[in-house]
PDB file of C-alpha atoms and ligand atoms in Angstrom:
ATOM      1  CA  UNK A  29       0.000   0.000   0.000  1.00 83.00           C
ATOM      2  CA  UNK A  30       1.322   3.411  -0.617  1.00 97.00           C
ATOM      3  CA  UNK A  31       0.951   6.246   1.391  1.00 97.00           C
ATOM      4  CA  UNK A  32      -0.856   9.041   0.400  1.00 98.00           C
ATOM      5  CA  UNK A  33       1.906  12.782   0.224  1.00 98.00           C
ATOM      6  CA  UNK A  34       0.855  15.740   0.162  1.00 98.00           C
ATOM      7  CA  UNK A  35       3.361  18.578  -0.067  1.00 98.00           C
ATOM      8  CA  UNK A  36       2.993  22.516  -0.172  1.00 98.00           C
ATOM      9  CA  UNK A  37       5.621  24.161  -2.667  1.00 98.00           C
ATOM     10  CA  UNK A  38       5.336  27.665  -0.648  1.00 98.00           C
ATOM     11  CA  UNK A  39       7.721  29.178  -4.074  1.00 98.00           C
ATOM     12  CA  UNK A  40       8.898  32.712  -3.554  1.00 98.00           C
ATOM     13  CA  UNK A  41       6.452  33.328  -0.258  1.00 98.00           C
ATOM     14  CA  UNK A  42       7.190  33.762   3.150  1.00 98.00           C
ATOM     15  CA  UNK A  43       9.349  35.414   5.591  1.00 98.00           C
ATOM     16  CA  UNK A  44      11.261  33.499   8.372  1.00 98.00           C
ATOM     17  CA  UNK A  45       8.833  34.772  11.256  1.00 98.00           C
ATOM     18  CA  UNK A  46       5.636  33.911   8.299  1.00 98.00           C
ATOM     19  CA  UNK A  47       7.384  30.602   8.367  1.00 98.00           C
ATOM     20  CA  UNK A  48       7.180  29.697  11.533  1.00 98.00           C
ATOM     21  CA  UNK A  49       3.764  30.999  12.786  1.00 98.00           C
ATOM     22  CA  UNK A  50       2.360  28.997   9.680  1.00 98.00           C
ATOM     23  CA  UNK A  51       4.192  25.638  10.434  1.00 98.00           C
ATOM     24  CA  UNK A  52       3.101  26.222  14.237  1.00 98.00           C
ATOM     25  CA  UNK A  53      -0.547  26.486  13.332  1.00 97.00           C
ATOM     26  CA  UNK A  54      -0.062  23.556  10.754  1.00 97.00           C
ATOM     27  CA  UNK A  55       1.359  21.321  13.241  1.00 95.00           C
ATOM     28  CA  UNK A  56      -1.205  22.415  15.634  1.00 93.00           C
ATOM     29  CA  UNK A  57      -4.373  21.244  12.495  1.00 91.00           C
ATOM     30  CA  UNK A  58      -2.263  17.856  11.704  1.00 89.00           C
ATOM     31  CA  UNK A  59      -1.682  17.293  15.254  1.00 82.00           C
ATOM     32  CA  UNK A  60      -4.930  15.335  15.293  1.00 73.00           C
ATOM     33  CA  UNK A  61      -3.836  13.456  12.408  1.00 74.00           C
ATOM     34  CA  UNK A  62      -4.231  12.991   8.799  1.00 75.00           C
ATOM     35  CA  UNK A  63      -4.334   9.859   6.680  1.00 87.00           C
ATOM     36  CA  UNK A  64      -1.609  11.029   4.400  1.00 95.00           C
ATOM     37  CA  UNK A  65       2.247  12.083   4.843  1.00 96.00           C
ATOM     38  CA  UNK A  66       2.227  15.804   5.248  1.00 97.00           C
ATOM     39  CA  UNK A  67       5.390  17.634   3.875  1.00 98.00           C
ATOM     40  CA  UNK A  68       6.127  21.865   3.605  1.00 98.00           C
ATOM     41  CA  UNK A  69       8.531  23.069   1.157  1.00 99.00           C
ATOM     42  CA  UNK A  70       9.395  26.891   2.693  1.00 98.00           C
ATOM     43  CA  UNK A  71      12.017  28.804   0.438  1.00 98.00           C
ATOM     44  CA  UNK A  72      15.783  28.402   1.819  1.00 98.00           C
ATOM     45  CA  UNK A  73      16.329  30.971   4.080  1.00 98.00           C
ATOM     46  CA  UNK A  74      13.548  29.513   6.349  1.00 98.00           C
ATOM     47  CA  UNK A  75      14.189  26.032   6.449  1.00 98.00           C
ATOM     48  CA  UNK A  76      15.692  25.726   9.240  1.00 98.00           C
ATOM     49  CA  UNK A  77      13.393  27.891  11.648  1.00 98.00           C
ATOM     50  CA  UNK A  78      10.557  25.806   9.794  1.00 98.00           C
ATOM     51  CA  UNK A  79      12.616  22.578  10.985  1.00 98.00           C
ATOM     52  CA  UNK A  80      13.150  23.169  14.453  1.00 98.00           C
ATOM     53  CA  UNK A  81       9.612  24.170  15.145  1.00 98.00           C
ATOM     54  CA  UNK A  82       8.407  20.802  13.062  1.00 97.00           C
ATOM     55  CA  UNK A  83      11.099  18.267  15.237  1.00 95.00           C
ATOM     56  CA  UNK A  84       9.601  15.809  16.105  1.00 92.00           C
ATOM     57  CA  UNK A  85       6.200  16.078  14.580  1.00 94.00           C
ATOM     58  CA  UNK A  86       4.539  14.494  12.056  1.00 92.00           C
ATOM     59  CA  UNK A  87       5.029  17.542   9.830  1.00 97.00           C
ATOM     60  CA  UNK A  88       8.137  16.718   7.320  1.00 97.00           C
ATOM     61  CA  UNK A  89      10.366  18.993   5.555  1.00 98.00           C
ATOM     62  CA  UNK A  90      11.486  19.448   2.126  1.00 99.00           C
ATOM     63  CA  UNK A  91      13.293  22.326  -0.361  1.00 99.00           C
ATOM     64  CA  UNK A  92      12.318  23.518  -3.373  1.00 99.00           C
ATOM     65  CA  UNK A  93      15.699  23.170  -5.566  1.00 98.00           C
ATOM     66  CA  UNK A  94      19.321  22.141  -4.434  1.00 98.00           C
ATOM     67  CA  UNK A  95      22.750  21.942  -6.446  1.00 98.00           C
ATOM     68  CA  UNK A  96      24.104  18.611  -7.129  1.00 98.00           C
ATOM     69  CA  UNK A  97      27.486  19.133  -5.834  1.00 98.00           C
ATOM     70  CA  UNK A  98      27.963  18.900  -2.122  1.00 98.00           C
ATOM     71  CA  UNK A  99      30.101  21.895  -1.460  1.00 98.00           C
ATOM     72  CA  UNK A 100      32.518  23.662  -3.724  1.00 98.00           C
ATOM     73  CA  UNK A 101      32.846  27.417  -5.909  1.00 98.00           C
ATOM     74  CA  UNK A 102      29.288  27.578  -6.667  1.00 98.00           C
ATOM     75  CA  UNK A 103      28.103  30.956  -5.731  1.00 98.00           C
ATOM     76  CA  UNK A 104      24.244  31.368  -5.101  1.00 98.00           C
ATOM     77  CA  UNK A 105      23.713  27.575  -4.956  1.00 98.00           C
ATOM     78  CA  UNK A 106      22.737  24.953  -1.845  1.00 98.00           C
ATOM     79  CA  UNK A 107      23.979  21.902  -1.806  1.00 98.00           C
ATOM     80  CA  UNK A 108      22.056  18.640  -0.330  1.00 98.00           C
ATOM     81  CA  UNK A 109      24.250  18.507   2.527  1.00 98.00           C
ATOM     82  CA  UNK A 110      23.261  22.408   3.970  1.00 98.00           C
ATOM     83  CA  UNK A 111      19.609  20.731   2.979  1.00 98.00           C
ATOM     84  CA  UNK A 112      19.983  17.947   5.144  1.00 98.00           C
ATOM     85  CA  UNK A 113      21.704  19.865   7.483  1.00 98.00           C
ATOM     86  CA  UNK A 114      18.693  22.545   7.668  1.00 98.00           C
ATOM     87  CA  UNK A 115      16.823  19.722   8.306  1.00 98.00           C
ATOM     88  CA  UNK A 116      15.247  18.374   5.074  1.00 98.00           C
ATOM     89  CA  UNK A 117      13.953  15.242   4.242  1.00 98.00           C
ATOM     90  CA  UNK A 118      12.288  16.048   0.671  1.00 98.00           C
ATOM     91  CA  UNK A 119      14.072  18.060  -2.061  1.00 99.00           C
ATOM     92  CA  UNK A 120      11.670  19.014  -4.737  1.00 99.00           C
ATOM     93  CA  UNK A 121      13.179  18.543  -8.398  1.00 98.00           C
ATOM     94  CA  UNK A 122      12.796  19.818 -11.614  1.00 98.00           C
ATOM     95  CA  UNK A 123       9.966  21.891 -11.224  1.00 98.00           C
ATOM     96  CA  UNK A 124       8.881  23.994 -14.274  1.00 98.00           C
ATOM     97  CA  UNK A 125       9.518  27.033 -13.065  1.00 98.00           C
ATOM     98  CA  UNK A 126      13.234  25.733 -12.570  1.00 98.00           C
ATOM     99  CA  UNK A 127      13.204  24.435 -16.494  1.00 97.00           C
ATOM    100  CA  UNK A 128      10.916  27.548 -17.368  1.00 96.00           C
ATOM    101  CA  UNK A 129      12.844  30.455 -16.181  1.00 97.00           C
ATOM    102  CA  UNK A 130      16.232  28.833 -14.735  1.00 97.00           C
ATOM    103  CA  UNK A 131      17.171  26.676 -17.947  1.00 96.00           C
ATOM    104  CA  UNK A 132      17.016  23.662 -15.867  1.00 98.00           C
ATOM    105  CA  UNK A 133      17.071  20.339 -18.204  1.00 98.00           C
ATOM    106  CA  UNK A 134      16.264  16.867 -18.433  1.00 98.00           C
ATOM    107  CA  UNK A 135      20.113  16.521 -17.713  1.00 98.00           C
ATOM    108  CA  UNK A 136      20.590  18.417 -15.116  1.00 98.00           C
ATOM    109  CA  UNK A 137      17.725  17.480 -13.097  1.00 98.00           C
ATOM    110  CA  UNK A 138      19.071  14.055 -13.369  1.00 98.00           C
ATOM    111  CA  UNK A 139      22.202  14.889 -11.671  1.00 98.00           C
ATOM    112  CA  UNK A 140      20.191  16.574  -9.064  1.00 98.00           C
ATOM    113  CA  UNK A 141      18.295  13.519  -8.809  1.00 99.00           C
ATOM    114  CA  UNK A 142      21.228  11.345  -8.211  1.00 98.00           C
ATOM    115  CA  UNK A 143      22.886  13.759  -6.286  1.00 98.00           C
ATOM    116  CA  UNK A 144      19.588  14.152  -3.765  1.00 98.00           C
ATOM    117  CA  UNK A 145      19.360   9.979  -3.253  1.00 98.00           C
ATOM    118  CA  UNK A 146      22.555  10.311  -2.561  1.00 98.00           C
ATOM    119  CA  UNK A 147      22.824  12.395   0.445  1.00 98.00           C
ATOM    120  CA  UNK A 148      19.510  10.504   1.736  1.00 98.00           C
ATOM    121  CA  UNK A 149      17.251  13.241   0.821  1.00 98.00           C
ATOM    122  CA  UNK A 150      13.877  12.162  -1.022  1.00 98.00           C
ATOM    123  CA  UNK A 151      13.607  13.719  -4.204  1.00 98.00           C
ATOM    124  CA  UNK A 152       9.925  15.095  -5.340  1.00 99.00           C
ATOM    125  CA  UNK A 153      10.510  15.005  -9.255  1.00 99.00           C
ATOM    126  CA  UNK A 154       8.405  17.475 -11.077  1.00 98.00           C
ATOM    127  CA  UNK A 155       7.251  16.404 -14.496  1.00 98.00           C
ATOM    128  CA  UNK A 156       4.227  18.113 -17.147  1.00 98.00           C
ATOM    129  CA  UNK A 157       3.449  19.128 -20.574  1.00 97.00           C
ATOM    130  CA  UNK A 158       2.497  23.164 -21.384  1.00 96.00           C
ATOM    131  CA  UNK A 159      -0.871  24.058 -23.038  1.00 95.00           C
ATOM    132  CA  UNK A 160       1.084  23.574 -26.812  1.00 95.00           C
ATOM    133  CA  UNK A 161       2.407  20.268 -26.196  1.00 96.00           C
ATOM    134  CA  UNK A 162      -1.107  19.254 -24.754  1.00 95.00           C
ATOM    135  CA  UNK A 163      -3.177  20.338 -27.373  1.00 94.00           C
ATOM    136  CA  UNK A 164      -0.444  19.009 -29.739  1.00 96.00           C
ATOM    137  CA  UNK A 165      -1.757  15.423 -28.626  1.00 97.00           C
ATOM    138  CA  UNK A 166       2.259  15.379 -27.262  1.00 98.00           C
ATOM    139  CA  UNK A 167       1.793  15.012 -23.314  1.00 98.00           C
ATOM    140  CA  UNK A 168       2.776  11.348 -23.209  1.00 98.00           C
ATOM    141  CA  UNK A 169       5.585  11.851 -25.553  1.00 98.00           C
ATOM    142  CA  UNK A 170       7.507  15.226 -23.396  1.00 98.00           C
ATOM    143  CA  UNK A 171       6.434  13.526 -19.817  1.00 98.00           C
ATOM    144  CA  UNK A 172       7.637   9.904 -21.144  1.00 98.00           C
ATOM    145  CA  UNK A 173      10.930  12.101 -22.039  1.00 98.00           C
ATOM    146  CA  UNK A 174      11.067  13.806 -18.876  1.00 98.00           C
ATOM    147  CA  UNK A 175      10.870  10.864 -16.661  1.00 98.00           C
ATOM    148  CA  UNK A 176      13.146   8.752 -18.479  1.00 98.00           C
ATOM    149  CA  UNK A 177      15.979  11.421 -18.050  1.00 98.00           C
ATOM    150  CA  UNK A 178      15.398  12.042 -14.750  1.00 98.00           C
ATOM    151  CA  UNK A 179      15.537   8.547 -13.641  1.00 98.00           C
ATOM    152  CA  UNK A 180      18.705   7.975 -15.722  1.00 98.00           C
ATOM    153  CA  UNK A 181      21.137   5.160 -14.232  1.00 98.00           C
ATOM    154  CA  UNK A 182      18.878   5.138 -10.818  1.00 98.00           C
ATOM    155  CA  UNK A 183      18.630   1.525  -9.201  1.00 98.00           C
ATOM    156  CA  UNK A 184      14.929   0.210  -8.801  1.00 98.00           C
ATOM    157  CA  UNK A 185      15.311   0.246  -5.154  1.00 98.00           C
ATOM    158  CA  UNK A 186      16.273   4.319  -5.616  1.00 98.00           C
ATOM    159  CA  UNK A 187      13.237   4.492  -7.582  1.00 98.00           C
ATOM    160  CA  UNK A 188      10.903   2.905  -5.389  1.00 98.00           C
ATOM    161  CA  UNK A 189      11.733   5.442  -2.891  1.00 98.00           C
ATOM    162  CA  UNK A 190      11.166   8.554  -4.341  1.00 98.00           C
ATOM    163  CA  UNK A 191       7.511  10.770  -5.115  1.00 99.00           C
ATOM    164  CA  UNK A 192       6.929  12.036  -8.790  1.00 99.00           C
ATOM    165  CA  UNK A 193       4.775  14.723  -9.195  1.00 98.00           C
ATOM    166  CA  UNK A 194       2.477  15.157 -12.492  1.00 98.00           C
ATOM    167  CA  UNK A 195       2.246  18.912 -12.854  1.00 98.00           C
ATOM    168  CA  UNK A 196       0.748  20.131 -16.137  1.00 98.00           C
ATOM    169  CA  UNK A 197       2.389  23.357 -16.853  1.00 96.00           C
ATOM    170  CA  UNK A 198      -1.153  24.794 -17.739  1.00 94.00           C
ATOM    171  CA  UNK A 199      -2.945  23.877 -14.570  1.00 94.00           C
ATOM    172  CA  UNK A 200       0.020  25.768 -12.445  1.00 93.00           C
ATOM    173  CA  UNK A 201      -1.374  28.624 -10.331  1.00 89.00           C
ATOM    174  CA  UNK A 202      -4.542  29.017 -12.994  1.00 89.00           C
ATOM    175  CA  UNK A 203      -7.226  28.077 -11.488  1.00 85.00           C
ATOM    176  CA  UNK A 204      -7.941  25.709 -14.378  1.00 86.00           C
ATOM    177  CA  UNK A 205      -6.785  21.914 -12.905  1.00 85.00           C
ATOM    178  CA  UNK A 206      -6.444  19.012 -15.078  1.00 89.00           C
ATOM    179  CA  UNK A 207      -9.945  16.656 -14.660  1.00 95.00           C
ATOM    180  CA  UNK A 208      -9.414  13.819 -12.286  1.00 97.00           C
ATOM    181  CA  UNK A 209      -9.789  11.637 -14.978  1.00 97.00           C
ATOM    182  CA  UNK A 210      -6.884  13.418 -16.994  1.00 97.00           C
ATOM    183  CA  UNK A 211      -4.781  13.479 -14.180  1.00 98.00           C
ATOM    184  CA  UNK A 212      -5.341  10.318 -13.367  1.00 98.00           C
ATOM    185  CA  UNK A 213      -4.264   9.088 -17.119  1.00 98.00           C
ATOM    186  CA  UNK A 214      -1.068  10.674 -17.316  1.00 98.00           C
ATOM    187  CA  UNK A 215      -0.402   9.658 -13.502  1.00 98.00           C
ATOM    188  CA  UNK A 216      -0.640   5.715 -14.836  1.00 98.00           C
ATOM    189  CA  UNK A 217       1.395   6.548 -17.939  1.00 98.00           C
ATOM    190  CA  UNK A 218       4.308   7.712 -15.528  1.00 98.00           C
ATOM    191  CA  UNK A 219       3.700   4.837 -13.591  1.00 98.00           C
ATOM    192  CA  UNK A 220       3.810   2.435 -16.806  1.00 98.00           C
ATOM    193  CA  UNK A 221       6.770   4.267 -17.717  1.00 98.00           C
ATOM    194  CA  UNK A 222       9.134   3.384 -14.311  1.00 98.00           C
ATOM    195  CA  UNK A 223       7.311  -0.457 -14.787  1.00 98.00           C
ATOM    196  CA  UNK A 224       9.158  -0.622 -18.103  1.00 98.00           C
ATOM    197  CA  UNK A 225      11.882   1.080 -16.945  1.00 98.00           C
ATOM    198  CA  UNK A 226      12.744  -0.342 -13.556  1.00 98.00           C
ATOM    199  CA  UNK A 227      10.043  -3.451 -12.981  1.00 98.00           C
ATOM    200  CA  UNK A 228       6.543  -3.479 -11.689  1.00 98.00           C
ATOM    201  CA  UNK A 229       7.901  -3.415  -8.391  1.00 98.00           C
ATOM    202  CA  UNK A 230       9.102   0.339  -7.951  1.00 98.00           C
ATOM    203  CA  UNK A 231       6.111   0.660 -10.319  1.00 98.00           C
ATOM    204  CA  UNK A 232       4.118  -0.260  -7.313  1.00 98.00           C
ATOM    205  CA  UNK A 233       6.201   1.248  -5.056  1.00 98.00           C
ATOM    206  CA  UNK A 234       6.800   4.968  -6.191  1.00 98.00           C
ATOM    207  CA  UNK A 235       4.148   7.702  -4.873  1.00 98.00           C
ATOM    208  CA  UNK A 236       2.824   9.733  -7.854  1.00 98.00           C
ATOM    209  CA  UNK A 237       0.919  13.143  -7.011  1.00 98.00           C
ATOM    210  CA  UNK A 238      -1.096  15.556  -8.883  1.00 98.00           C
ATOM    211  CA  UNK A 239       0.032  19.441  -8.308  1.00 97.00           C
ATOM    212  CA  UNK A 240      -1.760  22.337 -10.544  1.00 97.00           C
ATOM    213  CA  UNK A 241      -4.428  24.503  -8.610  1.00 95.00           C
ATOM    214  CA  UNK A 242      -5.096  21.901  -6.069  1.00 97.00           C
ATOM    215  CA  UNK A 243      -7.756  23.428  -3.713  1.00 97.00           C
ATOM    216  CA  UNK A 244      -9.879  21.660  -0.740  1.00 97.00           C
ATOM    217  CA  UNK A 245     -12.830  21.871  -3.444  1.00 97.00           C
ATOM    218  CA  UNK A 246     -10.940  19.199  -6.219  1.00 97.00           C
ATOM    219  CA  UNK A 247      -8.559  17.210  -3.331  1.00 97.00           C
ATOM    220  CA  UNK A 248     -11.079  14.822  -2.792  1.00 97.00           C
ATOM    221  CA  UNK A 249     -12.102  13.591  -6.638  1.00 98.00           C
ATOM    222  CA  UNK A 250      -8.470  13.580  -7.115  1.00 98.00           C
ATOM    223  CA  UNK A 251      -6.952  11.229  -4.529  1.00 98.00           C
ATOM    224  CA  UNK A 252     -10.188   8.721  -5.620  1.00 97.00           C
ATOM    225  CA  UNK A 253      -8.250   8.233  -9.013  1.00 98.00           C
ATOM    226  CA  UNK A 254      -6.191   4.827  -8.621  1.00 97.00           C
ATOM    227  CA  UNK A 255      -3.008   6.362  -9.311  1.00 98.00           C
ATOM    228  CA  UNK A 256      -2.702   9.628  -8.114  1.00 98.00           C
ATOM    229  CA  UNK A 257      -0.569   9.195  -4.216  1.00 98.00           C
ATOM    230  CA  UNK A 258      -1.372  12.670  -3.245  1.00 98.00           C
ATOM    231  CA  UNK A 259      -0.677  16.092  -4.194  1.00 98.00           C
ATOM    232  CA  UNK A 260       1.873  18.884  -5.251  1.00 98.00           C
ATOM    233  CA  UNK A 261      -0.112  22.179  -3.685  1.00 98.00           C
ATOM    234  CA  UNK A 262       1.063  25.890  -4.253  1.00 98.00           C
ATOM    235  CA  UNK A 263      -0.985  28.388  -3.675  1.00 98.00           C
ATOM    236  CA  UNK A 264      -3.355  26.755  -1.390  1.00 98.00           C
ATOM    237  CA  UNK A 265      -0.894  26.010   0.846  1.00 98.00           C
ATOM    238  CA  UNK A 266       0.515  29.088   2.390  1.00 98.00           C
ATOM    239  CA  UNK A 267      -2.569  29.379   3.660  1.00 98.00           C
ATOM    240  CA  UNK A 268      -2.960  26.811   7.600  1.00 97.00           C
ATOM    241  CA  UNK A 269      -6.389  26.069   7.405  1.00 96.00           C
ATOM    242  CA  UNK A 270      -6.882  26.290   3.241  1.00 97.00           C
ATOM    243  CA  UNK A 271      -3.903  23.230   3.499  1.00 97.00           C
ATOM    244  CA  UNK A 272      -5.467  22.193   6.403  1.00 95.00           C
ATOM    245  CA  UNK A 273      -8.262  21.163   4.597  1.00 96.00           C
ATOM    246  CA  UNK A 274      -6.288  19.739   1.844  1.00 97.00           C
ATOM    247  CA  UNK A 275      -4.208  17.701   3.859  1.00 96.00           C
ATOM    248  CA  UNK A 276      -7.665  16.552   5.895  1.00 93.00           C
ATOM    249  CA  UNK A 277      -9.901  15.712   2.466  1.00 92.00           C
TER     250      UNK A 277
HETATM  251  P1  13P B  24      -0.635  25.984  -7.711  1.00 83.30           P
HETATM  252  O1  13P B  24      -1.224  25.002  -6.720  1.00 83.30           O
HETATM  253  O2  13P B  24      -0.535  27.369  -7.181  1.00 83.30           O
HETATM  254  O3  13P B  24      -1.317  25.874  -9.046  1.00 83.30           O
HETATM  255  O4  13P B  24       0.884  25.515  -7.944  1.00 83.30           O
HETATM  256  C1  13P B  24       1.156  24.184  -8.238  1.00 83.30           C
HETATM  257  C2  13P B  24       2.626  23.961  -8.160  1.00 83.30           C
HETATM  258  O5  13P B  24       3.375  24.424  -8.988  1.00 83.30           O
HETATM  259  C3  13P B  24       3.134  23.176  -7.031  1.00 83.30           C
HETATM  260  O6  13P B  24       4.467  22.836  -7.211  1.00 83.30           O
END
């Protein structure tokens, strides 16, 4: 059985003291426990406030990015050590905004990936089509692309381990989410994809979420679908009892 992950990708947004009064009132709302693995992703410069208030609870902790080299001349960057260091359990990867507006690629989010599983941090691999490539009748062909360069030379045991997330470029911070049934599609097509890849075993293994304008209104229909593991939330999670309710569907 897996268990259900849902994560809040806070992006650009909040301070170190918004940080920790919104992890204290989140631990306080999960304190009487949720059915799936809750997980915050606060930008870098509040990680660690974020983990010492969350020691201990059931409340993990992840980063958006990270470098792939542990420590060396690489002005500007954070490497997974300082991440597990901070704290950090989860290290999301690859998100589009990264590939959009930081030039990451296929390539270099594979080194990240390898570079994360290495240092024992779990990485949350962000994969999705834009509106073009959708309507182009091309989403199985960039995601199938995407995955298989991310995963790149990772054991089946490493792959087990880690969360993908689908993210449709489109449905990010829109308002406009991908039906459950659509989600739910390309979520078994990634999962196909690692069965071919790496066996039906980390097939069966690996958590798969759905992230693009997740609210408390859609988290419901969408952890019905048979492969969708949980969720990828932005905006609806800087918000306690918004991802409160998200976490609690
Ligand atoms: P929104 O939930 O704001 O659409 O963002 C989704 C996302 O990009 C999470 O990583």
């Amino acid at each position: 059985m897996r268990k259900p992950i849902i994560a809040g990708n806070w992006k650009m947004h909040k301070t170190v003291a918004e940080t920790v009064a919104l992890v204290q009132e989140l631990k306080t709302l999960v304190a009487g426990g949720a059915q799936a693995e809750v997980v915050v992703c606060p930008p870098f410069t509040a990680l660690y406030s974020a983990g010492q208030v969350l020691a201990g609870s059931a409340i993990g902790l992840g980063a958006q990015d990270m470098y792939w080299e542990n420590q060396g001349a690489y002005t500007g960057e954070v490497s997974p050590l300082m991440l597990k260091d901070a704290g950090c359990r989860y290290v999301i990867i690859g998100h589009s905004e990264r590939r959009q507006y930081f030039a990451e690629t296929d390539d270099t989010v594979n080194k990240k990936m390898k570079a994360a599983l290495e240092a024992g941090l779990i990485p949350i691999l962000c994969v999705g089509e834009t509106l073009g490539e959708r309507e182009a009748g091309d989403t199985e062909k960039i995601v199938g692309v995407q995955v298989r360069g991310a995963l790149h030379g990772l054991s089946a045991e490493q792959v087990a381990g880690i969360v993908i997330a689908y993210e449709p470029v489109w449905a990010i911070g829109t308002g406009r989410t991908a039906s459950s049934e659509d989600a739910n599609a390309v979520c078994s097509f990634i999962r196909r994809t690692v069965a071919g890849l790496f066996g039906a075993k980390s097939a069966g293994e690996v958590r798969i979420q759905y992230g693009g304008s997740v609210k408390p209104e859609n988290i419901g229909e969408l952890m019905a679908k048979s492969d969708i593991d949980g969720a990828l939330v932005g905006g609806a999670s800087l918000e306690a009892a918004t991802f409160g309710r998200i976490v609690k569907y």
